Amino acid sequence: MAIEHDYFGLLESGPDGSIFWSEVVDFGDQTVTVDLTAPDQDDVSVEALDVAAAMISAIEDVDLRARNAMVSELDDRTSEVTEYILQQQEQLGEDLEAFLADISGDTHIDVIRSLQLVSMTILADEHGGTDPFAVLEYALDRDATDEVLLVNLAGDGSVQSVTSAD
């Protein structure tokens, strides 16, 4: 079986009924890998695909919402965002400045601004549920795949949580 959608085209299911779509999209001066996946195509609605397409098309707004959520967590010294930044400062030391796009004097904000959006994974079968519908992966260094922040989004685009990959 298959699902046809204006944005995604023909989404054919694998032998196990799962669907997978992937594309690299341009975002500013970087590229972002966008994956759409579901273990069972029968759990994917046209509405979920419409929402996914809208998120991809509005990736700049989605990114801004995610970064604002990270900034709002800076007040909590035990938040995953604060822990991630402290870990990067400790690991990179003086070399941290080489990864920063802009140096304003507020290192925490500078790190959040400098994070690269590496990927967006859309879990199409989770639309309308309590689990994340989309997961954004951010890294200060694209090559350091173990040291990332994950921003979990609901189907309405609101931020559910920000976690580290540890």
JSON list of C-alpha atoms in Angstrom, two decimals:
[
{"chain": "A", "resi": 1, "resn": "MET", "atom": "CA", "xyz": [0.00, 0.00, 0.00]},
{"chain": "A", "resi": 2, "resn": "ALA", "atom": "CA", "xyz": [0.96, 3.63, -0.26]},
{"chain": "A", "resi": 3, "resn": "ILE", "atom": "CA", "xyz": [-0.15, 7.09, 0.80]},
{"chain": "A", "resi": 4, "resn": "GLU", "atom": "CA", "xyz": [-0.06, 9.96, -1.67]},
{"chain": "A", "resi": 5, "resn": "HIS", "atom": "CA", "xyz": [0.47, 13.50, -0.41]},
{"chain": "A", "resi": 6, "resn": "ASP", "atom": "CA", "xyz": [0.97, 16.82, -2.21]},
{"chain": "A", "resi": 7, "resn": "TYR", "atom": "CA", "xyz": [4.19, 17.62, -0.32]},
{"chain": "A", "resi": 8, "resn": "PHE", "atom": "CA", "xyz": [5.72, 14.19, 0.26]},
{"chain": "A", "resi": 9, "resn": "GLY", "atom": "CA", "xyz": [4.61, 12.56, -2.97]},
{"chain": "A", "resi": 10, "resn": "LEU", "atom": "CA", "xyz": [4.03, 8.83, -2.91]},
{"chain": "A", "resi": 11, "resn": "LEU", "atom": "CA", "xyz": [4.88, 7.31, 0.47]},
{"chain": "A", "resi": 12, "resn": "GLU", "atom": "CA", "xyz": [5.20, 3.61, -0.10]},
{"chain": "A", "resi": 13, "resn": "SER", "atom": "CA", "xyz": [5.22, 1.28, 2.85]},
{"chain": "A", "resi": 14, "resn": "GLY", "atom": "CA", "xyz": [7.88, -1.31, 3.42]},
{"chain": "A", "resi": 15, "resn": "PRO", "atom": "CA", "xyz": [7.14, -5.01, 3.77]},
{"chain": "A", "resi": 16, "resn": "ASP", "atom": "CA", "xyz": [6.42, -4.48, 7.47]},
{"chain": "A", "resi": 17, "resn": "GLY", "atom": "CA", "xyz": [3.93, -1.66, 6.77]},
{"chain": "A", "resi": 18, "resn": "SER", "atom": "CA", "xyz": [6.26, 1.14, 7.87]},
{"chain": "A", "resi": 19, "resn": "ILE", "atom": "CA", "xyz": [6.80, 4.34, 5.94]},
{"chain": "A", "resi": 20, "resn": "PHE", "atom": "CA", "xyz": [9.93, 6.45, 5.67]},
{"chain": "A", "resi": 21, "resn": "TRP", "atom": "CA", "xyz": [10.67, 9.67, 3.81]},
{"chain": "A", "resi": 22, "resn": "SER", "atom": "CA", "xyz": [13.89, 11.66, 3.96]},
{"chain": "A", "resi": 23, "resn": "GLU", "atom": "CA", "xyz": [15.17, 14.84, 2.39]},
{"chain": "A", "resi": 24, "resn": "VAL", "atom": "CA", "xyz": [17.89, 17.41, 3.04]},
{"chain": "A", "resi": 25, "resn": "VAL", "atom": "CA", "xyz": [16.48, 20.93, 3.22]},
{"chain": "A", "resi": 26, "resn": "ASP", "atom": "CA", "xyz": [18.33, 24.22, 3.16]},
{"chain": "A", "resi": 27, "resn": "PHE", "atom": "CA", "xyz": [18.06, 26.28, 6.30]},
{"chain": "A", "resi": 28, "resn": "GLY", "atom": "CA", "xyz": [19.97, 29.53, 6.25]},
{"chain": "A", "resi": 29, "resn": "ASP", "atom": "CA", "xyz": [23.57, 28.67, 5.43]},
{"chain": "A", "resi": 30, "resn": "GLN", "atom": "CA", "xyz": [23.25, 25.08, 6.58]},
{"chain": "A", "resi": 31, "resn": "THR", "atom": "CA", "xyz": [21.44, 21.92, 5.59]},
{"chain": "A", "resi": 32, "resn": "VAL", "atom": "CA", "xyz": [19.05, 19.94, 7.77]},
{"chain": "A", "resi": 33, "resn": "THR", "atom": "CA", "xyz": [18.17, 16.29, 7.32]},
{"chain": "A", "resi": 34, "resn": "VAL", "atom": "CA", "xyz": [14.41, 15.85, 7.62]},
{"chain": "A", "resi": 35, "resn": "ASP", "atom": "CA", "xyz": [13.02, 12.36, 8.16]},
{"chain": "A", "resi": 36, "resn": "LEU", "atom": "CA", "xyz": [9.38, 11.35, 8.35]},
{"chain": "A", "resi": 37, "resn": "THR", "atom": "CA", "xyz": [8.73, 7.93, 9.75]},
{"chain": "A", "resi": 38, "resn": "ALA", "atom": "CA", "xyz": [5.97, 5.72, 11.10]},
{"chain": "A", "resi": 39, "resn": "PRO", "atom": "CA", "xyz": [6.05, 2.03, 12.02]},
{"chain": "A", "resi": 40, "resn": "ASP", "atom": "CA", "xyz": [2.61, 1.46, 10.51]},
{"chain": "A", "resi": 41, "resn": "GLN", "atom": "CA", "xyz": [1.21, 3.51, 7.65]},
{"chain": "A", "resi": 42, "resn": "ASP", "atom": "CA", "xyz": [-2.33, 2.77, 8.88]},
{"chain": "A", "resi": 43, "resn": "ASP", "atom": "CA", "xyz": [-1.58, 5.02, 11.89]},
{"chain": "A", "resi": 44, "resn": "VAL", "atom": "CA", "xyz": [-0.73, 8.01, 9.67]},
{"chain": "A", "resi": 45, "resn": "SER", "atom": "CA", "xyz": [-3.48, 10.46, 8.79]},
{"chain": "A", "resi": 46, "resn": "VAL", "atom": "CA", "xyz": [-3.55, 12.99, 5.97]},
{"chain": "A", "resi": 47, "resn": "GLU", "atom": "CA", "xyz": [-3.85, 15.65, 8.70]},
{"chain": "A", "resi": 48, "resn": "ALA", "atom": "CA", "xyz": [-0.58, 14.42, 10.25]},
{"chain": "A", "resi": 49, "resn": "LEU", "atom": "CA", "xyz": [1.14, 14.69, 6.86]},
{"chain": "A", "resi": 50, "resn": "ASP", "atom": "CA", "xyz": [-0.29, 18.19, 6.37]},
{"chain": "A", "resi": 51, "resn": "VAL", "atom": "CA", "xyz": [1.05, 19.26, 9.77]},
{"chain": "A", "resi": 52, "resn": "ALA", "atom": "CA", "xyz": [4.44, 17.70, 9.00]},
{"chain": "A", "resi": 53, "resn": "ALA", "atom": "CA", "xyz": [4.63, 19.51, 5.66]},
{"chain": "A", "resi": 54, "resn": "ALA", "atom": "CA", "xyz": [3.72, 22.80, 7.36]},
{"chain": "A", "resi": 55, "resn": "MET", "atom": "CA", "xyz": [6.46, 22.30, 9.96]},
{"chain": "A", "resi": 56, "resn": "ILE", "atom": "CA", "xyz": [9.06, 21.61, 7.29]},
{"chain": "A", "resi": 57, "resn": "SER", "atom": "CA", "xyz": [7.94, 24.62, 5.27]},
{"chain": "A", "resi": 58, "resn": "ALA", "atom": "CA", "xyz": [8.11, 26.82, 8.39]},
{"chain": "A", "resi": 59, "resn": "ILE", "atom": "CA", "xyz": [11.37, 25.38, 9.69]},
{"chain": "A", "resi": 60, "resn": "GLU", "atom": "CA", "xyz": [12.69, 28.87, 10.52]},
{"chain": "A", "resi": 61, "resn": "ASP", "atom": "CA", "xyz": [9.72, 29.55, 12.83]},
{"chain": "A", "resi": 62, "resn": "VAL", "atom": "CA", "xyz": [9.98, 26.08, 14.36]},
{"chain": "A", "resi": 63, "resn": "ASP", "atom": "CA", "xyz": [13.70, 26.66, 14.99]},
{"chain": "A", "resi": 64, "resn": "LEU", "atom": "CA", "xyz": [13.03, 30.04, 16.62]},
{"chain": "A", "resi": 65, "resn": "ARG", "atom": "CA", "xyz": [10.41, 28.49, 18.92]},
{"chain": "A", "resi": 66, "resn": "ALA", "atom": "CA", "xyz": [12.87, 25.74, 19.89]},
{"chain": "A", "resi": 67, "resn": "ARG", "atom": "CA", "xyz": [15.69, 28.20, 20.63]},
{"chain": "A", "resi": 68, "resn": "ASN", "atom": "CA", "xyz": [13.35, 30.38, 22.70]},
{"chain": "A", "resi": 69, "resn": "ALA", "atom": "CA", "xyz": [12.44, 27.29, 24.73]},
{"chain": "A", "resi": 70, "resn": "MET", "atom": "CA", "xyz": [16.15, 26.66, 25.32]},
{"chain": "A", "resi": 71, "resn": "VAL", "atom": "CA", "xyz": [16.65, 30.24, 26.49]},
{"chain": "A", "resi": 72, "resn": "SER", "atom": "CA", "xyz": [13.71, 29.93, 28.90]},
{"chain": "A", "resi": 73, "resn": "GLU", "atom": "CA", "xyz": [15.43, 26.96, 30.54]},
{"chain": "A", "resi": 74, "resn": "LEU", "atom": "CA", "xyz": [18.58, 28.92, 31.37]},
{"chain": "A", "resi": 75, "resn": "ASP", "atom": "CA", "xyz": [17.04, 30.12, 34.65]},
{"chain": "A", "resi": 76, "resn": "ASP", "atom": "CA", "xyz": [17.12, 26.54, 35.92]},
{"chain": "A", "resi": 77, "resn": "ARG", "atom": "CA", "xyz": [20.69, 25.55, 36.77]},
{"chain": "A", "resi": 78, "resn": "THR", "atom": "CA", "xyz": [19.72, 21.87, 36.61]},
{"chain": "A", "resi": 79, "resn": "SER", "atom": "CA", "xyz": [18.07, 22.04, 33.20]},
{"chain": "A", "resi": 80, "resn": "GLU", "atom": "CA", "xyz": [19.40, 19.92, 30.35]},
{"chain": "A", "resi": 81, "resn": "VAL", "atom": "CA", "xyz": [20.20, 23.10, 28.40]},
{"chain": "A", "resi": 82, "resn": "THR", "atom": "CA", "xyz": [22.32, 24.56, 31.21]},
{"chain": "A", "resi": 83, "resn": "GLU", "atom": "CA", "xyz": [24.05, 21.21, 31.74]},
{"chain": "A", "resi": 84, "resn": "TYR", "atom": "CA", "xyz": [24.78, 20.94, 28.01]},
{"chain": "A", "resi": 85, "resn": "ILE", "atom": "CA", "xyz": [26.31, 24.42, 27.88]},
{"chain": "A", "resi": 86, "resn": "LEU", "atom": "CA", "xyz": [28.43, 23.82, 30.98]},
{"chain": "A", "resi": 87, "resn": "GLN", "atom": "CA", "xyz": [29.61, 20.53, 29.51]},
{"chain": "A", "resi": 88, "resn": "GLN", "atom": "CA", "xyz": [30.59, 22.26, 26.25]},
{"chain": "A", "resi": 89, "resn": "GLN", "atom": "CA", "xyz": [32.45, 24.98, 28.16]},
{"chain": "A", "resi": 90, "resn": "GLU", "atom": "CA", "xyz": [34.33, 22.38, 30.18]},
{"chain": "A", "resi": 91, "resn": "GLN", "atom": "CA", "xyz": [35.15, 20.19, 27.20]},
{"chain": "A", "resi": 92, "resn": "LEU", "atom": "CA", "xyz": [36.14, 22.90, 24.74]},
{"chain": "A", "resi": 93, "resn": "GLY", "atom": "CA", "xyz": [37.64, 25.45, 27.11]},
{"chain": "A", "resi": 94, "resn": "GLU", "atom": "CA", "xyz": [39.24, 28.28, 25.14]},
{"chain": "A", "resi": 95, "resn": "ASP", "atom": "CA", "xyz": [38.29, 26.56, 21.86]},
{"chain": "A", "resi": 96, "resn": "LEU", "atom": "CA", "xyz": [34.59, 27.22, 22.55]},
{"chain": "A", "resi": 97, "resn": "GLU", "atom": "CA", "xyz": [34.85, 30.64, 20.90]},
{"chain": "A", "resi": 98, "resn": "ALA", "atom": "CA", "xyz": [35.73, 28.98, 17.59]},
{"chain": "A", "resi": 99, "resn": "PHE", "atom": "CA", "xyz": [32.25, 27.41, 17.55]},
{"chain": "A", "resi": 100, "resn": "LEU", "atom": "CA", "xyz": [30.37, 30.60, 18.41]},
{"chain": "A", "resi": 101, "resn": "ALA", "atom": "CA", "xyz": [28.72, 32.50, 15.55]},
{"chain": "A", "resi": 102, "resn": "ASP", "atom": "CA", "xyz": [28.50, 35.69, 17.59]},
{"chain": "A", "resi": 103, "resn": "ILE", "atom": "CA", "xyz": [30.19, 36.69, 20.83]},
{"chain": "A", "resi": 104, "resn": "SER", "atom": "CA", "xyz": [28.00, 39.00, 22.87]},
{"chain": "A", "resi": 105, "resn": "GLY", "atom": "CA", "xyz": [29.54, 38.36, 26.27]},
{"chain": "A", "resi": 106, "resn": "ASP", "atom": "CA", "xyz": [26.69, 36.09, 27.41]},
{"chain": "A", "resi": 107, "resn": "THR", "atom": "CA", "xyz": [28.18, 32.68, 26.72]},
{"chain": "A", "resi": 108, "resn": "HIS", "atom": "CA", "xyz": [24.97, 30.77, 27.38]},
{"chain": "A", "resi": 109, "resn": "ILE", "atom": "CA", "xyz": [23.01, 32.82, 24.83]},
{"chain": "A", "resi": 110, "resn": "ASP", "atom": "CA", "xyz": [25.93, 32.70, 22.40]},
{"chain": "A", "resi": 111, "resn": "VAL", "atom": "CA", "xyz": [25.99, 28.89, 22.56]},
{"chain": "A", "resi": 112, "resn": "ILE", "atom": "CA", "xyz": [22.23, 28.66, 21.92]},
{"chain": "A", "resi": 113, "resn": "ARG", "atom": "CA", "xyz": [22.52, 31.05, 18.98]},
{"chain": "A", "resi": 114, "resn": "SER", "atom": "CA", "xyz": [25.43, 29.03, 17.60]},
{"chain": "A", "resi": 115, "resn": "LEU", "atom": "CA", "xyz": [23.81, 25.61, 17.84]},
{"chain": "A", "resi": 116, "resn": "GLN", "atom": "CA", "xyz": [23.28, 24.03, 14.45]},
{"chain": "A", "resi": 117, "resn": "LEU", "atom": "CA", "xyz": [19.99, 22.38, 13.63]},
{"chain": "A", "resi": 118, "resn": "VAL", "atom": "CA", "xyz": [21.25, 19.01, 12.42]},
{"chain": "A", "resi": 119, "resn": "SER", "atom": "CA", "xyz": [18.03, 17.10, 11.88]},
{"chain": "A", "resi": 120, "resn": "MET", "atom": "CA", "xyz": [14.27, 17.06, 12.23]},
{"chain": "A", "resi": 121, "resn": "THR", "atom": "CA", "xyz": [12.57, 13.71, 12.73]},
{"chain": "A", "resi": 122, "resn": "ILE", "atom": "CA", "xyz": [8.81, 13.62, 12.33]},
{"chain": "A", "resi": 123, "resn": "LEU", "atom": "CA", "xyz": [7.03, 10.72, 13.98]},
{"chain": "A", "resi": 124, "resn": "ALA", "atom": "CA", "xyz": [3.93, 10.87, 11.80]},
{"chain": "A", "resi": 125, "resn": "ASP", "atom": "CA", "xyz": [1.99, 8.28, 13.77]},
{"chain": "A", "resi": 126, "resn": "GLU", "atom": "CA", "xyz": [2.19, 10.38, 16.96]},
{"chain": "A", "resi": 127, "resn": "HIS", "atom": "CA", "xyz": [-0.01, 13.22, 15.71]},
{"chain": "A", "resi": 128, "resn": "GLY", "atom": "CA", "xyz": [-2.61, 14.05, 18.33]},
{"chain": "A", "resi": 129, "resn": "GLY", "atom": "CA", "xyz": [-0.93, 11.89, 20.96]},
{"chain": "A", "resi": 130, "resn": "THR", "atom": "CA", "xyz": [1.11, 12.76, 24.04]},
{"chain": "A", "resi": 131, "resn": "ASP", "atom": "CA", "xyz": [4.45, 11.58, 22.65]},
{"chain": "A", "resi": 132, "resn": "PRO", "atom": "CA", "xyz": [6.55, 13.96, 20.54]},
{"chain": "A", "resi": 133, "resn": "PHE", "atom": "CA", "xyz": [5.39, 14.48, 16.97]},
{"chain": "A", "resi": 134, "resn": "ALA", "atom": "CA", "xyz": [8.72, 15.99, 15.90]},
{"chain": "A", "resi": 135, "resn": "VAL", "atom": "CA", "xyz": [12.21, 15.93, 17.36]},
{"chain": "A", "resi": 136, "resn": "LEU", "atom": "CA", "xyz": [14.78, 18.59, 16.48]},
{"chain": "A", "resi": 137, "resn": "GLU", "atom": "CA", "xyz": [18.44, 17.71, 17.01]},
{"chain": "A", "resi": 138, "resn": "TYR", "atom": "CA", "xyz": [20.90, 20.52, 17.77]},
{"chain": "A", "resi": 139, "resn": "ALA", "atom": "CA", "xyz": [24.68, 20.37, 18.11]},
{"chain": "A", "resi": 140, "resn": "LEU", "atom": "CA", "xyz": [27.38, 22.94, 18.61]},
{"chain": "A", "resi": 141, "resn": "ASP", "atom": "CA", "xyz": [29.71, 20.75, 16.57]},
{"chain": "A", "resi": 142, "resn": "ARG", "atom": "CA", "xyz": [27.99, 18.81, 13.75]},
{"chain": "A", "resi": 143, "resn": "ASP", "atom": "CA", "xyz": [30.61, 16.09, 14.06]},
{"chain": "A", "resi": 144, "resn": "ALA", "atom": "CA", "xyz": [29.99, 15.51, 17.78]},
{"chain": "A", "resi": 145, "resn": "THR", "atom": "CA", "xyz": [26.90, 13.36, 17.37]},
{"chain": "A", "resi": 146, "resn": "ASP", "atom": "CA", "xyz": [26.88, 12.24, 21.02]},
{"chain": "A", "resi": 147, "resn": "GLU", "atom": "CA", "xyz": [26.68, 15.78, 22.34]},
{"chain": "A", "resi": 148, "resn": "VAL", "atom": "CA", "xyz": [23.31, 17.08, 21.21]},
{"chain": "A", "resi": 149, "resn": "LEU", "atom": "CA", "xyz": [20.20, 18.75, 22.53]},
{"chain": "A", "resi": 150, "resn": "LEU", "atom": "CA", "xyz": [16.84, 17.36, 21.45]},
{"chain": "A", "resi": 151, "resn": "VAL", "atom": "CA", "xyz": [13.76, 19.56, 21.31]},
{"chain": "A", "resi": 152, "resn": "ASN", "atom": "CA", "xyz": [10.51, 17.59, 21.35]},
{"chain": "A", "resi": 153, "resn": "LEU", "atom": "CA", "xyz": [7.51, 19.19, 19.66]},
{"chain": "A", "resi": 154, "resn": "ALA", "atom": "CA", "xyz": [3.82, 18.37, 19.87]},
{"chain": "A", "resi": 155, "resn": "GLY", "atom": "CA", "xyz": [1.68, 18.18, 16.75]},
{"chain": "A", "resi": 156, "resn": "ASP", "atom": "CA", "xyz": [0.60, 21.80, 17.23]},
{"chain": "A", "resi": 157, "resn": "GLY", "atom": "CA", "xyz": [4.25, 22.90, 17.11]},
{"chain": "A", "resi": 158, "resn": "SER", "atom": "CA", "xyz": [4.52, 23.69, 20.80]},
{"chain": "A", "resi": 159, "resn": "VAL", "atom": "CA", "xyz": [7.68, 22.64, 22.64]},
{"chain": "A", "resi": 160, "resn": "GLN", "atom": "CA", "xyz": [7.09, 19.69, 24.97]},
{"chain": "A", "resi": 161, "resn": "SER", "atom": "CA", "xyz": [10.63, 19.39, 26.34]},
{"chain": "A", "resi": 162, "resn": "VAL", "atom": "CA", "xyz": [14.31, 19.94, 25.75]},
{"chain": "A", "resi": 163, "resn": "THR", "atom": "CA", "xyz": [16.58, 17.02, 26.59]},
{"chain": "A", "resi": 164, "resn": "SER", "atom": "CA", "xyz": [20.15, 15.95, 25.99]},
{"chain": "A", "resi": 165, "resn": "ALA", "atom": "CA", "xyz": [21.00, 12.77, 24.15]},
{"chain": "A", "resi": 166, "resn": "ASP", "atom": "CA", "xyz": [22.92, 11.35, 27.12]}
]
